[in-house]
């Protein structure tokens, strides 16, 4: 889509041994999942955005230096990175690219607003089902390789709440959990449990053409 883009390998934290650092630039995932995570002063975290191949993320030097806002690789993959200055120049010269970026920023803000409402008003069962469905949609898979600690951090809830909710989903036959691999067996059951936020966020993303 954009000449001069650099291909970047995305490595999730367990494989890298630590969170991957991102240089300033505009990132367009080809496959894999990126998450935007906010960290509070007490160390608590919450996921405020997810980016897959349908979207993009702008990483600025100032943001990279702010510990409260960080980009996390949720599933390994690859992305195209475009220099920020080149991205800004293209926005000035190319009206189509400018419109595409504005649509994506507007969609990202809408998703973040929906997640804030979800975290404030919906039960853990609804949030976890929404999160799992969103994760599966980004990679078109049926399994999630992630620990319960990381799920709890993404939702901003206690690990015990995640354990209890997964136990209920296992008892209903919707999922199984084995050695850090969460496999979904009954997607319709998750869709019935998820709050309306899943469908709202899904429809927002489907309205966007793929960026790369």
One Martini backbone bead per residue (centre of mass of N, CA, C, O) as a GRO file, in nm:
protein
  212
    1UNK     BB    1   0.057   0.061  -0.022
    2UNK     BB    2   0.344   0.170   0.100
    3UNK     BB    3   0.627   0.299   0.031
    4UNK     BB    4   0.901   0.208   0.243
    5UNK     BB    5   0.824  -0.024   0.408
    6UNK     BB    6   0.874  -0.203   0.712
    7UNK     BB    7   0.945  -0.513   0.831
    8UNK     BB    8   0.798  -0.651   1.136
    9UNK     BB    9   0.850  -0.842   1.407
   10UNK     BB   10   0.621  -1.016   1.621
   11UNK     BB   11   0.674  -1.069   1.978
   12UNK     BB   12   0.583  -1.222   2.237
   13UNK     BB   13   0.663  -1.217   2.567
   14UNK     BB   14   0.733  -1.521   2.624
   15UNK     BB   15   0.943  -1.536   2.385
   16UNK     BB   16   1.115  -1.269   2.460
   17UNK     BB   17   1.097  -1.219   2.796
   18UNK     BB   18   0.965  -0.946   2.695
   19UNK     BB   19   0.869  -0.656   2.598
   20UNK     BB   20   0.832  -0.506   2.310
   21UNK     BB   21   0.995  -0.267   2.127
   22UNK     BB   22   0.890   0.053   1.977
   23UNK     BB   23   0.927   0.239   1.725
   24UNK     BB   24   0.865   0.498   1.560
   25UNK     BB   25   0.538   0.472   1.395
   26UNK     BB   26   0.348   0.309   1.149
   27UNK     BB   27   0.130   0.031   1.209
   28UNK     BB   28   0.066  -0.268   0.991
   29UNK     BB   29  -0.080  -0.548   1.031
   30UNK     BB   30  -0.068  -0.873   0.884
   31UNK     BB   31  -0.021  -1.044   1.151
   32UNK     BB   32  -0.160  -1.065   1.444
   33UNK     BB   33  -0.148  -0.902   1.784
   34UNK     BB   34  -0.231  -0.585   1.916
   35UNK     BB   35  -0.200  -0.401   2.230
   36UNK     BB   36  -0.346  -0.152   2.436
   37UNK     BB   37  -0.195  -0.046   2.745
   38UNK     BB   38  -0.283   0.041   3.073
   39UNK     BB   39  -0.108   0.196   3.356
   40UNK     BB   40  -0.108   0.215   3.687
   41UNK     BB   41   0.041   0.308   3.983
   42UNK     BB   42  -0.026   0.005   4.113
   43UNK     BB   43   0.008  -0.189   3.833
   44UNK     BB   44  -0.241  -0.186   3.697
   45UNK     BB   45  -0.430  -0.320   3.417
   46UNK     BB   46  -0.564  -0.226   3.079
   47UNK     BB   47  -0.741  -0.282   2.793
   48UNK     BB   48  -0.802  -0.028   2.512
   49UNK     BB   49  -0.685  -0.204   2.261
   50UNK     BB   50  -0.703  -0.355   1.923
   51UNK     BB   51  -0.472  -0.484   1.664
   52UNK     BB   52  -0.501  -0.573   1.333
   53UNK     BB   53  -0.526  -0.604   0.986
   54UNK     BB   54  -0.758  -0.370   0.995
   55UNK     BB   55  -0.530  -0.181   1.115
   56UNK     BB   56  -0.367   0.080   1.320
   57UNK     BB   57  -0.056   0.231   1.465
   58UNK     BB   58   0.069   0.510   1.653
   59UNK     BB   59   0.414   0.567   1.732
   60UNK     BB   60   0.548   0.771   1.973
   61UNK     BB   61   0.797   0.893   2.160
   62UNK     BB   62   0.620   1.004   2.393
   63UNK     BB   63   0.466   0.736   2.438
   64UNK     BB   64   0.712   0.550   2.493
   65UNK     BB   65   0.785   0.732   2.764
   66UNK     BB   66   0.502   0.629   2.869
   67UNK     BB   67   0.411   0.391   3.105
   68UNK     BB   68   0.082   0.411   3.076
   69UNK     BB   69   0.158   0.350   2.760
   70UNK     BB   70   0.135   0.037   2.576
   71UNK     BB   71   0.268  -0.202   2.354
   72UNK     BB   72   0.131  -0.532   2.285
   73UNK     BB   73   0.195  -0.865   2.218
   74UNK     BB   74  -0.047  -1.122   2.178
   75UNK     BB   75   0.041  -1.216   1.876
   76UNK     BB   76   0.237  -1.336   1.666
   77UNK     BB   77   0.409  -1.163   1.380
   78UNK     BB   78   0.344  -0.895   1.141
   79UNK     BB   79   0.461  -0.567   1.019
   80UNK     BB   80   0.419  -0.247   0.895
   81UNK     BB   81   0.659   0.023   0.882
   82UNK     BB   82   0.620   0.383   0.901
   83UNK     BB   83   0.741   0.669   0.883
   84UNK     BB   84   0.615   0.949   1.019
   85UNK     BB   85   0.693   1.163   0.812
   86UNK     BB   86   0.586   1.007   0.568
   87UNK     BB   87   0.296   0.986   0.671
   88UNK     BB   88   0.241   1.292   0.683
   89UNK     BB   89   0.305   1.354   0.386
   90UNK     BB   90   0.085   1.168   0.267
   91UNK     BB   91  -0.158   1.315   0.399
   92UNK     BB   92  -0.114   1.579   0.239
   93UNK     BB   93  -0.105   1.448  -0.065
   94UNK     BB   94  -0.322   1.210   0.021
   95UNK     BB   95  -0.658   1.182   0.056
   96UNK     BB   96  -0.704   0.875   0.095
   97UNK     BB   97  -0.510   0.835   0.334
   98UNK     BB   98  -0.636   1.046   0.516
   99UNK     BB   99  -0.915   0.908   0.538
  100UNK     BB  100  -0.817   0.637   0.647
  101UNK     BB  101  -0.694   0.745   0.913
  102UNK     BB  102  -0.949   0.882   1.023
  103UNK     BB  103  -1.121   0.626   1.038
  104UNK     BB  104  -0.933   0.474   1.237
  105UNK     BB  105  -0.937   0.675   1.468
  106UNK     BB  106  -1.241   0.679   1.509
  107UNK     BB  107  -1.266   0.374   1.565
  108UNK     BB  108  -1.070   0.360   1.808
  109UNK     BB  109  -1.231   0.553   1.991
  110UNK     BB  110  -1.489   0.383   1.995
  111UNK     BB  111  -1.366   0.129   2.118
  112UNK     BB  112  -1.258   0.258   2.378
  113UNK     BB  113  -1.532   0.356   2.482
  114UNK     BB  114  -1.663   0.073   2.494
  115UNK     BB  115  -1.457  -0.052   2.697
  116UNK     BB  116  -1.515   0.135   2.930
  117UNK     BB  117  -1.812   0.051   2.962
  118UNK     BB  118  -1.761  -0.250   2.998
  119UNK     BB  119  -1.573  -0.236   3.256
  120UNK     BB  120  -1.801  -0.087   3.431
  121UNK     BB  121  -2.096  -0.268   3.360
  122UNK     BB  122  -1.981  -0.561   3.320
  123UNK     BB  123  -1.941  -0.874   3.355
  124UNK     BB  124  -1.696  -1.102   3.343
  125UNK     BB  125  -1.837  -1.301   3.153
  126UNK     BB  126  -1.884  -1.089   2.931
  127UNK     BB  127  -1.595  -0.987   2.892
  128UNK     BB  128  -1.453  -1.257   2.831
  129UNK     BB  129  -1.623  -1.333   2.585
  130UNK     BB  130  -1.558  -1.080   2.422
  131UNK     BB  131  -1.248  -1.117   2.421
  132UNK     BB  132  -1.236  -1.395   2.283
  133UNK     BB  133  -1.386  -1.322   2.023
  134UNK     BB  134  -1.194  -1.097   1.936
  135UNK     BB  135  -0.942  -1.268   1.920
  136UNK     BB  136  -1.048  -1.473   1.708
  137UNK     BB  137  -1.116  -1.267   1.481
  138UNK     BB  138  -0.819  -1.167   1.427
  139UNK     BB  139  -0.711  -1.493   1.360
  140UNK     BB  140  -0.899  -1.728   1.284
  141UNK     BB  141  -0.942  -1.909   1.549
  142UNK     BB  142  -0.969  -2.166   1.838
  143UNK     BB  143  -0.709  -2.054   1.993
  144UNK     BB  144  -0.548  -1.950   2.313
  145UNK     BB  145  -0.219  -1.830   2.397
  146UNK     BB  146  -0.275  -1.787   2.742
  147UNK     BB  147  -0.282  -1.654   3.044
  148UNK     BB  148  -0.465  -1.567   3.318
  149UNK     BB  149  -0.296  -1.318   3.390
  150UNK     BB  150  -0.328  -1.176   3.110
  151UNK     BB  151  -0.631  -1.158   3.111
  152UNK     BB  152  -0.659  -0.994   3.370
  153UNK     BB  153  -0.492  -0.751   3.265
  154UNK     BB  154  -0.674  -0.685   3.019
  155UNK     BB  155  -0.946  -0.647   3.209
  156UNK     BB  156  -0.888  -0.548   3.508
  157UNK     BB  157  -0.873  -0.813   3.691
  158UNK     BB  158  -0.887  -1.076   3.881
  159UNK     BB  159  -0.774  -1.394   3.862
  160UNK     BB  160  -1.006  -1.533   4.014
  161UNK     BB  161  -1.227  -1.443   3.815
  162UNK     BB  162  -1.116  -1.596   3.571
  163UNK     BB  163  -1.113  -1.880   3.689
  164UNK     BB  164  -1.416  -1.897   3.749
  165UNK     BB  165  -1.520  -1.839   3.460
  166UNK     BB  166  -1.370  -2.071   3.315
  167UNK     BB  167  -1.503  -2.294   3.480
  168UNK     BB  168  -1.785  -2.244   3.372
  169UNK     BB  169  -1.717  -2.280   3.067
  170UNK     BB  170  -1.619  -2.571   3.100
  171UNK     BB  171  -1.886  -2.695   3.214
  172UNK     BB  172  -2.045  -2.615   2.935
  173UNK     BB  173  -1.826  -2.669   2.684
  174UNK     BB  174  -1.694  -2.406   2.551
  175UNK     BB  175  -1.417  -2.480   2.702
  176UNK     BB  176  -1.059  -2.538   2.717
  177UNK     BB  177  -0.773  -2.599   2.950
  178UNK     BB  178  -0.421  -2.647   2.838
  179UNK     BB  179  -0.126  -2.541   2.900
  180UNK     BB  180  -0.210  -2.232   2.801
  181UNK     BB  181  -0.458  -2.349   2.628
  182UNK     BB  182  -0.741  -2.198   2.477
  183UNK     BB  183  -1.034  -2.372   2.375
  184UNK     BB  184  -1.291  -2.343   2.140
  185UNK     BB  185  -1.622  -2.521   2.106
  186UNK     BB  186  -1.858  -2.279   2.171
  187UNK     BB  187  -1.932  -1.997   2.024
  188UNK     BB  188  -2.239  -1.941   2.071
  189UNK     BB  189  -2.209  -1.933   2.380
  190UNK     BB  190  -2.033  -1.679   2.386
  191UNK     BB  191  -2.235  -1.494   2.235
  192UNK     BB  192  -2.455  -1.516   2.459
  193UNK     BB  193  -2.268  -1.400   2.695
  194UNK     BB  194  -2.201  -1.161   2.561
  195UNK     BB  195  -2.202  -0.849   2.515
  196UNK     BB  196  -2.279  -0.584   2.300
  197UNK     BB  197  -1.982  -0.496   2.250
  198UNK     BB  198  -1.896  -0.707   2.049
  199UNK     BB  199  -2.084  -0.621   1.810
  200UNK     BB  200  -1.996  -0.327   1.792
  201UNK     BB  201  -1.692  -0.376   1.740
  202UNK     BB  202  -1.718  -0.565   1.499
  203UNK     BB  203  -1.870  -0.363   1.312
  204UNK     BB  204  -1.653  -0.147   1.308
  205UNK     BB  205  -1.432  -0.326   1.173
  206UNK     BB  206  -1.597  -0.419   0.919
  207UNK     BB  207  -1.615  -0.117   0.797
  208UNK     BB  208  -1.314  -0.172   0.737
  209UNK     BB  209  -1.062  -0.173   0.542
  210UNK     BB  210  -0.780  -0.300   0.470
  211UNK     BB  211  -0.458  -0.158   0.506
  212UNK     BB  212  -0.255  -0.402   0.361
   0.00000   0.00000   0.00000
